[in-house]
Amino acid sequence: MSAGGDKNFDVEERTAVFGENVIDFAKAVSRNEVTKPLISQIVRSGTSVGANYGEADDAISNKDFRNKIATCKKESRETKHWCRMIVRAEPEMREAAKPIWQEAKELHLIFSAILRKAPPPK
């Protein structure tokens, strides 16, 4: 998936780094009754993007590939949602959340484009 070795186009590496950044972000959020479930959700969605991309890369059919990429797209969008909820619960996390939200947005757009260009299921 890498275009000329440029890491910006290495989606597997990019999604792995994204998951790592989500973990680091989640570890910085203070734990309380409201944030505990939000932290759990953002870690699940943020780290599953890379896992599902890996599964898409090993897909056994066009249908399987499209399904996994669609899951990557949904999990990226979900990560944006949980990021927003964490900022609502802990406004002091706003600046730390911006790069997570931005990367989730960009990944969502990437997966949307991949889906548009993917061959239809047979």
PDB file of N, CA, C and O in Angstrom, residues 15 22 37 50 52 87 111 114:
ATOM      1  N   THR A  15      -2.438   3.369  10.374  1.00  0.00           N
ATOM      2  CA  THR A  15      -3.489   2.940  11.299  1.00  0.00           C
ATOM      3  C   THR A  15      -2.905   2.392  12.595  1.00  0.00           C
ATOM      4  O   THR A  15      -3.515   2.542  13.654  1.00  0.00           O
ATOM      5  N   VAL A  22      -4.069   6.866  20.016  1.00  0.00           N
ATOM      6  CA  VAL A  22      -5.329   6.802  20.763  1.00  0.00           C
ATOM      7  C   VAL A  22      -5.062   6.245  22.163  1.00  0.00           C
ATOM      8  O   VAL A  22      -5.593   6.764  23.154  1.00  0.00           O
ATOM      9  N   PRO A  37     -16.137   4.805  30.803  1.00  0.00           N
ATOM     10  CA  PRO A  37     -16.696   4.141  29.615  1.00  0.00           C
ATOM     11  C   PRO A  37     -16.282   4.816  28.307  1.00  0.00           C
ATOM     12  O   PRO A  37     -16.121   4.144  27.283  1.00  0.00           O
ATOM     13  N   GLY A  50      -6.818  -0.303  12.729  1.00  0.00           N
ATOM     14  CA  GLY A  50      -5.653  -1.004  12.186  1.00  0.00           C
ATOM     15  C   GLY A  50      -5.856  -2.498  12.095  1.00  0.00           C
ATOM     16  O   GLY A  50      -5.427  -3.137  11.128  1.00  0.00           O
ATOM     17  N   ASN A  52      -8.679  -4.104  11.670  1.00  0.00           N
ATOM     18  CA  ASN A  52      -9.576  -4.382  10.556  1.00  0.00           C
ATOM     19  C   ASN A  52      -8.912  -4.102   9.208  1.00  0.00           C
ATOM     20  O   ASN A  52      -9.178  -4.797   8.229  1.00  0.00           O
ATOM     21  N   VAL A  87     -13.886  15.187  25.205  1.00  0.00           N
ATOM     22  CA  VAL A  87     -13.660  16.629  25.345  1.00  0.00           C
ATOM     23  C   VAL A  87     -14.829  17.277  26.076  1.00  0.00           C
ATOM     24  O   VAL A  87     -14.631  18.184  26.890  1.00  0.00           O
ATOM     25  N   PHE A 111     -10.749   5.658   3.843  1.00  0.00           N
ATOM     26  CA  PHE A 111     -11.512   4.413   3.705  1.00  0.00           C
ATOM     27  C   PHE A 111     -12.750   4.613   2.825  1.00  0.00           C
ATOM     28  O   PHE A 111     -13.147   3.697   2.109  1.00  0.00           O
ATOM     29  N   ILE A 114     -11.354   4.353  -0.670  1.00  0.00           N
ATOM     30  CA  ILE A 114     -11.036   2.955  -0.985  1.00  0.00           C
ATOM     31  C   ILE A 114     -12.311   2.203  -1.325  1.00  0.00           C
ATOM     32  O   ILE A 114     -12.356   1.444  -2.300  1.00  0.00           O
TER      33      ILE A 114
END
